Amino acid sequence: MIVLPQPEVVIKGLTLPECPRWHDGALYFSDIAAGRVYRLKSDDDTELLYESPDDFIGGLGFLDNGDLIAVSSKQRKLLRIGRNGTEVHADLSALCNFVLNDMVVVADHAFVSQPGFDIWSEPAPGMPSPTDVIHAPVAGAATVAASEMMSPNGMAVSPDGRTLYVAECTAMRITCFTINPETGALSDRRVFGALPDGGIPDGICLDHTGAVWAAVPVAVDGTSFGAGPGVVRMAEGDKVTHVVPVGKGRRALACAFGGTDRTTLYICTVPDFDGAAAHTAGQGRVERVSLNFKGAGIP
């Protein structure tokens, strides 16, 4: 396994940075526990786009018309954030018993993950029960897209829009589905790869070779939980080829390629933590490193 350079810090002072997305020449990301959505401008200054008065804001995505939608975690809704205000895009409470988490949007089809327990409550449970990935299209009602998923979290979509990748945290693997481009229905479930050494994947993205880059905040050693290695690159079939370390005392939560040529990997990090909710006020960061790989697909 090749160890790549450690990233530089771009933004400090966040609470729980997550869900980075490169869109239309800019990086968007959530500060989940602060209920905020930011855009990173070209001068590395941040612009606050939205702040929730009473909820955690998770996964982000963009509709075909350019509208930004965001996961309202505890309210179990998708919000459409526009210049003229914010409105409910979809109410998913009937399909989610606890909280929503991440999301990826392709061709006006939103796929939304849920951990299967209240991730914001402490302490975290043991092994949670299997749960569902939700499909929320612009046209039509939201439905269960995939069931029997083990704490599905970060997701990505291939450049052709035909393959969905899902990080199953408690199964410690990346699972793939074929996407029907017309209906958004998922089929042909298969395992892309399992993380070695008890690594638990969180946010993910793809490169131009079809490999998955996974933020691994936690590694399981028997019954104990420790810090993960950072961000790993995994080729299909369990082969981990590269790692971006994020430094002692910190953990990587999510990643996305960006920059004008999409060779910059942005990484959301927090300090070491216990339990499932990794928010530490004022110590979250967005970091970045230039690589000889090019991002592909969504995010």
XYZ file of C-alpha atoms in Angstrom:
299
model
C 0.000 0.000 0.000
C 1.355 3.410 -1.001
C 1.195 6.175 1.609
C 0.351 9.505 -0.027
C 1.156 12.993 1.328
C -0.770 14.307 4.312
C -3.319 16.991 3.357
C -3.122 20.689 4.167
C -5.786 22.447 6.223
C -8.119 24.699 4.226
C -10.884 25.510 6.737
C -10.815 25.358 10.536
C -13.382 26.005 13.234
C -16.133 23.669 12.067
C -18.217 21.319 14.189
C -18.887 18.192 12.129
C -17.875 18.788 8.486
C -19.261 16.181 6.107
C -20.749 15.470 2.677
C -18.336 17.405 0.408
C -19.563 17.893 -3.158
C -17.771 19.514 -6.102
C -20.333 21.287 -8.276
C -20.098 24.006 -10.895
C -16.539 24.954 -9.977
C -16.960 25.088 -6.197
C -16.878 22.824 -3.156
C -20.078 22.508 -1.137
C -20.182 20.801 2.261
C -22.297 20.424 5.392
C -21.415 21.228 8.979
C -23.877 18.660 10.246
C -24.189 19.365 13.967
C -24.208 23.127 13.333
C -27.035 22.669 10.807
C -25.178 24.587 8.118
C -24.377 24.300 4.424
C -21.324 26.109 3.033
C -19.717 26.822 -0.308
C -15.938 27.193 -0.518
C -15.105 30.084 -2.812
C -12.078 30.349 -5.100
C -10.192 32.465 -2.552
C -10.687 29.709 0.078
C -13.221 31.823 1.946
C -16.506 30.187 2.946
C -20.008 31.354 2.104
C -22.879 30.276 4.359
C -25.758 29.135 2.155
C -28.165 27.781 4.756
C -28.503 27.378 8.505
C -31.165 25.212 10.113
C -32.706 26.560 13.306
C -33.342 23.133 14.794
C -31.835 20.201 12.897
C -28.673 18.495 11.726
C -28.021 18.907 7.986
C -26.371 15.981 6.211
C -26.129 14.795 2.616
C -26.151 17.262 -0.283
C -27.010 16.921 -3.952
C -28.028 18.877 -7.018
C -31.063 18.437 -9.234
C -30.820 18.673 -13.004
C -32.016 22.296 -12.867
C -29.163 23.187 -10.496
C -31.211 23.371 -7.301
C -29.412 22.289 -4.139
C -31.160 19.769 -1.900
C -30.025 18.758 1.576
C -30.884 16.094 4.142
C -32.644 17.344 7.282
C -31.561 14.444 9.456
C -33.792 14.376 12.528
C -36.860 15.739 10.726
C -36.332 13.038 8.076
C -36.918 15.393 5.180
C -35.121 16.646 2.086
C -34.909 20.418 1.787
C -34.635 22.413 -1.420
C -32.362 25.391 -0.792
C -32.822 28.264 -3.234
C -32.046 31.934 -3.533
C -35.605 32.781 -2.550
C -35.712 30.556 0.517
C -35.952 26.938 1.578
C -38.820 24.500 1.133
C -39.486 20.826 1.787
C -38.539 18.788 -1.256
C -39.611 15.397 0.157
C -40.868 14.052 3.479
C -39.259 10.652 4.110
C -40.466 10.120 7.668
C -42.711 7.215 6.648
C -39.648 5.332 5.366
C -37.234 6.158 8.204
C -37.702 5.199 11.867
C -34.727 7.099 13.287
C -32.640 9.654 11.352
C -31.454 10.215 7.800
C -27.777 10.510 6.948
C -26.151 10.924 3.522
C -27.441 11.307 -0.035
C -26.374 11.254 -3.655
C -28.431 12.713 -6.514
C -28.221 11.691 -10.169
C -30.616 12.608 -13.007
C -33.206 13.924 -10.517
C -33.131 10.672 -8.524
C -32.058 11.092 -4.888
C -30.755 8.070 -2.994
C -30.759 8.618 0.761
C -29.064 6.552 3.455
C -30.056 5.966 7.071
C -27.962 4.312 9.804
C -30.823 2.287 11.289
C -30.512 3.915 14.722
C -30.316 7.420 16.158
C -26.690 8.166 15.366
C -26.865 11.486 17.221
C -27.706 9.866 20.567
C -25.062 8.444 22.870
C -24.015 5.799 23.463
C -24.115 4.047 20.123
C -25.812 0.641 20.134
C -24.118 -2.630 19.340
C -24.848 -4.057 15.929
C -27.899 -2.198 14.547
C -30.596 -3.995 12.599
C -30.515 -3.935 8.790
C -32.183 -0.921 7.236
C -33.053 0.637 3.867
C -31.712 2.996 1.243
C -34.501 5.334 0.129
C -35.199 6.483 -3.435
C -36.780 9.933 -3.749
C -37.352 10.976 -7.384
C -38.443 14.454 -8.408
C -41.413 12.881 -10.173
C -43.233 10.305 -8.079
C -43.383 9.075 -4.512
C -40.392 8.043 -2.403
C -39.889 4.288 -2.003
C -37.428 1.787 -0.554
C -34.651 1.329 -3.107
C -32.688 -1.374 -1.287
C -33.336 -3.265 1.952
C -31.239 -5.371 4.323
C -28.447 -2.788 4.273
C -26.013 -2.590 7.191
C -25.859 1.062 8.298
C -25.605 2.494 4.767
C -23.720 5.777 4.774
C -21.737 7.505 2.019
C -22.727 6.935 -1.605
C -21.371 7.636 -5.066
C -22.519 7.227 -8.674
C -20.424 6.192 -11.672
C -19.762 8.701 -14.492
C -22.356 7.060 -16.748
C -25.010 7.295 -14.023
C -25.605 3.530 -14.124
C -23.919 2.293 -10.910
C -24.617 3.245 -7.302
C -21.896 2.604 -4.699
C -22.917 2.407 -1.032
C -20.649 2.292 2.024
C -22.150 -0.184 4.488
C -20.539 0.854 7.754
C -21.262 -2.073 10.024
C -20.631 -4.615 7.239
C -17.291 -2.887 6.516
C -17.783 -3.070 2.759
C -18.732 -1.181 -0.386
C -21.824 -2.530 -2.156
C -22.883 -1.737 -5.734
C -26.192 -1.651 -7.573
C -27.183 -1.080 -11.183
C -29.417 1.995 -11.585
C -32.285 1.977 -14.064
C -31.774 5.386 -15.750
C -35.502 5.879 -16.341
C -37.069 4.738 -13.080
C -34.160 4.874 -10.643
C -34.845 1.286 -9.580
C -31.838 -0.635 -8.244
C -30.858 -4.166 -9.279
C -27.878 -6.531 -9.529
C -26.666 -6.082 -5.958
C -23.010 -7.065 -5.550
C -20.041 -6.433 -3.284
C -17.368 -4.134 -4.723
C -14.974 -4.843 -1.895
C -14.570 -5.328 1.860
C -12.229 -3.128 3.836
C -9.348 -4.961 5.519
C -8.339 -4.687 9.167
C -11.828 -3.877 10.403
C -12.069 -0.542 8.596
C -15.487 1.146 8.732
C -16.188 3.235 5.599
C -17.949 6.589 5.839
C -18.071 9.074 2.942
C -16.873 7.848 -0.460
C -16.020 9.089 -3.952
C -14.630 7.621 -7.194
C -11.621 8.147 -9.424
C -11.166 7.868 -13.184
C -10.054 4.231 -12.969
C -13.236 3.103 -11.202
C -11.612 2.779 -7.786
C -13.414 3.884 -4.622
C -11.860 6.373 -2.187
C -13.324 5.838 1.275
C -12.898 7.900 4.410
C -12.280 5.390 7.205
C -12.737 7.088 10.588
C -12.922 3.912 12.671
C -11.119 0.575 12.692
C -12.316 -2.387 14.722
C -9.756 -4.557 16.500
C -11.657 -7.410 18.096
C -14.126 -5.653 20.368
C -12.258 -2.337 20.588
C -12.631 0.670 18.310
C -9.753 2.907 17.289
C -8.847 5.531 14.740
C -8.962 4.557 11.093
C -6.099 5.102 8.653
C -7.529 8.170 6.902
C -8.770 7.928 3.302
C -8.056 4.696 1.419
C -8.222 3.902 -2.272
C -9.726 0.498 -3.001
C -9.859 -1.254 -6.361
C -12.636 -3.759 -6.966
C -12.063 -6.973 -5.070
C -10.836 -5.770 -1.668
C -7.480 -4.439 -2.924
C -6.428 -1.319 -0.991
C -3.685 0.394 -2.995
C -3.186 3.851 -1.431
C -3.882 5.747 1.779
C -4.001 9.457 2.602
C -3.202 9.797 6.330
C -4.854 12.674 8.174
C -2.457 12.860 11.083
C -2.325 11.571 14.627
C -5.369 12.419 16.709
C -7.659 13.083 13.731
C -10.159 11.048 11.736
C -11.436 11.328 8.180
C -15.218 11.383 7.725
C -15.779 12.082 4.024
C -13.963 12.933 0.812
C -14.558 14.296 -2.686
C -12.417 15.168 -5.671
C -12.520 18.767 -6.864
C -10.494 21.559 -8.417
C -10.456 22.638 -12.041
C -9.093 19.255 -13.163
C -10.595 17.232 -10.266
C -7.191 16.066 -9.008
C -7.570 17.675 -5.581
C -8.986 15.415 -2.882
C -10.943 17.332 -0.232
C -11.254 15.567 3.117
C -13.496 16.378 6.083
C -11.792 15.606 9.410
C -12.498 15.786 13.135
C -10.488 14.980 16.271
C -10.561 11.532 17.849
C -13.986 10.682 19.258
C -15.908 8.009 21.119
C -19.285 6.655 20.010
C -21.158 7.319 16.796
C -21.611 11.106 16.796
C -18.293 12.665 15.883
C -18.995 16.332 16.545
C -16.484 18.474 18.437
C -17.297 22.187 18.355
C -14.659 24.318 16.692
C -12.228 21.499 15.835
C -13.598 20.174 12.563
C -11.659 20.885 9.384
C -11.766 20.643 5.604
C -8.377 19.576 4.251
C -7.030 18.922 0.769
C -4.225 17.197 -1.090
C -3.243 17.157 -4.778
C -2.998 13.664 -6.263
C -2.131 11.910 -9.503
C -5.688 10.609 -9.697
C -8.696 12.323 -11.228
C -12.162 12.305 -9.723
C -15.080 10.826 -11.641
C -18.821 10.512 -11.228
C -20.777 11.963 -8.290
C -19.829 13.440 -5.857
